[in-house]
Short mmCIF file of C-alpha atoms and ligand atoms in Angstrom, two decimals:
data_model
loop_
_atom_site.label_atom_id
_atom_site.label_comp_id
_atom_site.label_asym_id
_atom_site.label_seq_id
_atom_site.Cartn_x
_atom_site.Cartn_y
_atom_site.Cartn_z
CA MET G 1 -0.27 -0.12 0.21
CA ALA G 2 1.51 3.24 -0.95
CA ILE G 3 0.35 7.01 0.49
CA ASP G 4 -1.72 7.11 -2.48
CA LYS G 5 -3.76 4.53 -1.78
CA LEU G 6 -3.80 5.23 1.53
CA ALA G 7 -5.13 9.05 1.16
CA ALA G 8 -8.11 8.11 -1.45
CA GLY G 9 -8.73 5.59 1.03
CA PHE G 10 -9.71 8.46 3.74
CA LEU G 11 -11.53 10.32 1.07
CA ALA G 12 -13.78 7.11 0.32
CA PHE G 13 -14.07 7.13 3.90
CA ARG G 14 -15.09 10.74 4.64
CA SER G 15 -17.65 10.81 1.33
CA ASP G 16 -19.32 7.44 1.88
CA THR G 17 -19.55 6.99 5.36
CA PHE G 18 -18.60 9.87 7.70
CA LEU G 19 -20.77 12.18 5.57
CA PRO G 20 -23.75 9.95 5.93
CA ASN G 21 -23.65 9.74 9.34
CA GLN G 22 -22.89 12.76 10.57
CA GLU G 23 -25.02 12.42 13.89
CA PHE G 24 -23.08 9.31 14.77
CA PHE G 25 -20.25 10.47 14.34
CA ALA G 26 -21.02 13.95 16.14
CA ALA G 27 -22.04 12.17 19.37
CA LEU G 28 -18.61 10.06 18.83
CA ALA G 29 -16.82 13.47 18.93
CA ASN G 30 -18.29 14.65 22.24
CA LYS G 31 -17.25 11.55 23.70
CA GLN G 32 -16.36 8.06 23.63
CA SER G 33 -17.60 4.57 25.80
CA PRO G 34 -16.57 1.72 24.28
CA LYS G 35 -17.51 -1.38 25.91
CA VAL G 36 -14.31 -3.44 24.80
CA MET G 37 -10.58 -3.47 24.72
CA VAL G 38 -8.59 -4.91 22.63
CA ILE G 39 -5.11 -5.95 22.84
CA GLY G 40 -3.51 -6.63 19.20
CA CYS G 41 -0.43 -7.32 17.31
CA SER G 42 1.04 -5.13 15.44
CA ASP G 43 1.20 -7.15 12.38
CA SER G 44 -0.76 -5.56 9.49
CA ARG G 45 -2.15 -8.43 8.37
CA VAL G 46 -4.38 -8.21 11.88
CA ASP G 47 -6.37 -5.31 12.38
CA PRO G 48 -8.64 -5.94 15.39
CA ALA G 49 -11.28 -3.50 13.91
CA ILE G 50 -11.26 -5.35 10.29
CA LEU G 51 -11.36 -9.08 11.86
CA THR G 52 -14.66 -8.11 13.97
CA ASN G 53 -16.07 -5.41 11.71
CA ALA G 54 -16.18 -3.12 14.44
CA ASP G 55 -17.20 0.99 14.22
CA PRO G 56 -15.69 3.56 14.91
CA GLY G 57 -16.44 4.10 19.16
CA ASP G 58 -16.70 -0.01 19.31
CA LEU G 59 -12.67 -0.50 20.52
CA PHE G 60 -10.38 1.03 22.56
CA MET G 61 -7.12 -0.90 21.04
CA VAL G 62 -3.56 -1.08 22.11
CA ARG G 63 -1.45 -3.06 18.97
CA ASN G 64 2.42 -3.82 19.82
CA VAL G 65 4.83 -6.32 19.07
CA ALA G 66 3.06 -10.05 19.33
CA ASN G 67 -0.14 -8.69 21.70
CA LEU G 68 1.50 -8.88 24.87
CA VAL G 69 0.05 -7.50 28.31
CA PRO G 70 3.02 -6.80 30.62
CA PRO G 71 2.69 -7.74 34.24
CA CYS G 72 2.42 -4.68 36.23
CA ALA G 73 5.15 -2.89 37.38
CA MET G 74 5.04 0.03 39.86
CA ASP G 75 8.07 1.49 38.71
CA ASP G 76 9.42 4.93 36.93
CA ALA G 77 9.58 3.04 33.08
CA LYS G 78 7.25 4.73 30.51
CA HIS G 79 4.55 1.29 30.32
CA GLY G 80 2.84 2.42 27.32
CA THR G 81 0.21 -0.87 27.08
CA SER G 82 -0.14 -0.50 31.03
CA ALA G 83 -1.53 2.95 31.13
CA ALA G 84 -3.51 2.30 27.79
CA LEU G 85 -5.07 -0.73 30.14
CA GLN G 86 -5.64 1.70 33.05
CA PHE G 87 -7.49 4.32 31.33
CA ALA G 88 -9.40 1.58 29.67
CA VAL G 89 -10.29 0.02 33.01
CA THR G 90 -10.34 2.86 35.50
CA ALA G 91 -11.92 5.39 33.23
CA LEU G 92 -13.79 4.14 30.48
CA ASN G 93 -14.86 1.25 32.67
CA VAL G 94 -14.62 -1.47 29.68
CA GLU G 95 -16.40 -4.49 30.49
CA HIS G 96 -14.31 -7.00 28.03
CA ILE G 97 -10.43 -7.03 27.59
CA VAL G 98 -9.44 -9.41 24.30
CA VAL G 99 -6.60 -10.44 24.13
CA LEU G 100 -6.16 -10.82 20.21
CA GLY G 101 -3.29 -13.24 19.13
CA HIS G 102 -2.54 -14.71 15.44
CA VAL G 103 -0.94 -17.22 13.36
CA ASN G 104 2.35 -16.68 11.98
CA CYS G 105 3.50 -13.86 14.61
CA GLY G 106 6.69 -12.50 13.82
CA GLY G 107 7.33 -11.57 17.30
CA ILE G 108 6.36 -15.16 18.13
CA LYS G 109 8.76 -16.54 15.99
CA ALA G 110 11.57 -14.36 16.86
CA LEU G 111 11.44 -15.46 20.66
CA LEU G 112 11.55 -19.23 19.74
CA THR G 113 14.19 -19.00 17.26
CA GLY G 114 16.43 -16.40 19.25
CA ASP G 115 16.06 -14.54 15.34
CA PRO G 116 19.44 -13.19 15.30
CA GLY G 117 17.69 -9.78 14.34
CA VAL G 118 16.37 -9.03 17.77
CA SER G 119 19.50 -9.87 19.57
CA HIS G 120 21.44 -7.10 18.93
CA VAL G 121 23.29 -5.48 21.64
CA HIS G 122 20.06 -3.48 22.69
CA SER G 123 17.16 -5.22 21.29
CA PHE G 124 13.71 -3.34 22.10
CA ILE G 125 12.51 -6.27 20.48
CA ALA G 126 13.98 -8.94 22.50
CA ASN G 127 13.22 -7.41 25.88
CA TRP G 128 9.81 -6.82 25.11
CA MET G 129 9.74 -10.54 24.20
CA GLN G 130 10.74 -11.37 27.58
CA ILE G 131 7.25 -10.91 28.46
CA ALA G 132 6.58 -14.32 26.89
CA ASP G 133 9.39 -16.28 28.10
CA GLU G 134 7.63 -18.24 30.57
CA ALA G 135 5.44 -19.11 27.61
CA ARG G 136 7.98 -19.99 25.68
CA ARG G 137 9.56 -22.61 28.46
CA ARG G 138 6.41 -23.76 28.53
CA THR G 139 6.07 -24.66 25.26
CA LEU G 140 9.11 -26.29 25.26
CA VAL G 141 7.94 -28.51 27.53
CA ILE G 142 4.32 -29.44 25.86
CA ALA G 143 5.78 -29.55 22.11
CA ARG G 144 9.25 -30.62 22.91
CA HIS G 145 8.94 -33.27 20.25
CA LYS G 146 6.90 -31.67 17.77
CA SER G 147 7.74 -29.56 14.66
CA ILE G 148 9.05 -26.00 14.98
CA GLU G 149 5.62 -24.81 12.59
CA GLU G 150 4.13 -26.90 15.65
CA GLN G 151 6.13 -25.25 18.39
CA LEU G 152 5.08 -21.83 16.86
CA ARG G 153 1.56 -22.41 16.75
CA THR G 154 1.75 -23.43 20.57
CA LEU G 155 3.50 -20.69 21.69
CA GLU G 156 1.52 -18.32 19.78
CA ARG G 157 -1.60 -19.52 22.06
CA GLU G 158 0.50 -20.08 25.33
CA ALA G 159 1.58 -16.14 25.37
CA ILE G 160 -2.12 -15.01 25.26
CA LYS G 161 -2.32 -17.62 28.58
CA THR G 162 0.38 -15.40 29.75
CA SER G 163 -1.02 -11.96 28.84
CA LEU G 164 -4.44 -13.10 30.44
CA ALA G 165 -2.62 -14.09 33.88
CA ASN G 166 -0.24 -10.77 33.42
CA LEU G 167 -3.94 -8.97 33.02
CA LEU G 168 -4.79 -10.14 36.78
CA SER G 169 -1.59 -8.46 38.31
CA PHE G 170 -3.16 -5.19 37.88
CA PRO G 171 -5.16 -4.72 41.00
CA TRP G 172 -7.91 -2.65 39.57
CA ILE G 173 -8.21 -5.17 36.79
CA ALA G 174 -8.02 -8.28 39.30
CA GLU G 175 -10.52 -6.29 41.40
CA ARG G 176 -13.24 -5.93 38.39
CA VAL G 177 -13.05 -9.47 37.36
CA GLU G 178 -13.73 -10.90 40.72
CA ASP G 179 -16.65 -8.96 40.91
CA GLY G 180 -18.08 -9.40 37.41
CA ARG G 181 -17.89 -5.91 36.26
CA LEU G 182 -14.54 -6.89 33.46
CA ALA G 183 -14.23 -10.12 31.54
CA ILE G 184 -10.96 -10.95 29.87
CA HIS G 185 -10.67 -12.89 26.78
CA GLY G 186 -7.98 -14.73 24.96
CA TRP G 187 -8.64 -15.08 20.74
CA TYR G 188 -6.56 -16.58 17.91
CA PHE G 189 -7.08 -15.94 14.51
CA ASP G 190 -5.67 -18.12 11.99
CA LEU G 191 -4.77 -16.41 9.00
CA ASP G 192 -4.73 -19.68 7.07
CA ASP G 193 -8.20 -21.01 7.13
CA GLY G 194 -9.49 -17.52 8.03
CA ASN G 195 -11.25 -19.05 11.67
CA MET G 196 -10.93 -17.66 15.28
CA TYR G 197 -10.59 -19.47 17.81
CA VAL G 198 -11.67 -18.60 21.67
CA PHE G 199 -9.70 -19.69 25.00
CA THR G 200 -11.74 -21.42 27.34
CA PRO G 201 -10.32 -21.45 30.71
CA GLU G 202 -11.70 -24.39 31.81
CA THR G 203 -10.70 -26.94 29.41
CA ASP G 204 -7.22 -25.07 29.25
CA THR G 205 -8.13 -25.12 24.78
CA PHE G 206 -9.36 -22.64 22.05
CA ALA G 207 -12.63 -23.66 20.79
CA LEU G 208 -13.62 -22.20 17.04
CA LEU G 209 -16.15 -19.19 17.38
CA SER G 210 -19.00 -19.99 15.74
CA PRO G 211 -22.78 -19.04 16.19
CA GLU G 212 -22.93 -21.83 18.72
CA LEU G 213 -19.79 -20.56 21.03
CA ILE G 214 -21.40 -16.84 20.48
CA GLY G 215 -24.56 -18.04 22.64
CA SER G 216 -22.60 -19.68 25.13
CA LEU G 217 -19.83 -16.38 25.74
CA VAL G 218 -23.16 -14.92 26.37
CA ALA G 219 -24.58 -17.24 28.68
CA ARG G 220 -21.08 -17.37 30.52
CA ARG G 221 -21.37 -13.63 30.96
CA GLU G 222 -24.95 -13.68 32.25
CA ALA G 223 -23.78 -16.24 34.67
CA GLN G 224 -20.71 -14.11 36.17
CA ARG G 225 -23.31 -11.31 36.59
ZN1 ZN S 301 1.83 -10.90 15.50
#
């Protein structure tokens, strides 16, 4: 995509979407009240808004390398993802947080294979990917006899589970999950078959997102309230 495609795309958005829906956008201009926060990967192929047919105002979002949530660290480092989480949860009162991972994640591959591209004297990528090191070690146990491709698929899913656990290390998240104001979800998008898989903590598996699964997600949410 070159910049002219981007610019023309904006003009098409303005004429086809913005101008015919001015009331909607005028209300949105005054206030955002998204119900969902998504932690997605920076990867160009997995835009959460496109994958979910979301509208402007629906999703509060952070995209970073490998859709990772760091553990809560109350030090003076500049924690961008944690800052966004804090705003979404304590100011916007989102009701759901979705960690959205995907197949063929470059960050995950770098972590598993020790890609020399990320082992410079100071690699921001290698340092960032340390968040998923526990998932990497789990993967090497679970999938030690598997092919590298299968190990990558396992690590992509294990890293989502690490991020879900790290979400609960933030006290204002743990407290809201505990009392039912907030639910956290792990989703995994398969670029090859175009399917989404949803983490089910009870069975420690990822289930195909289907109309039936939507029904059970809604039922579970109602039961938690
Ligand atoms: Zn990725």
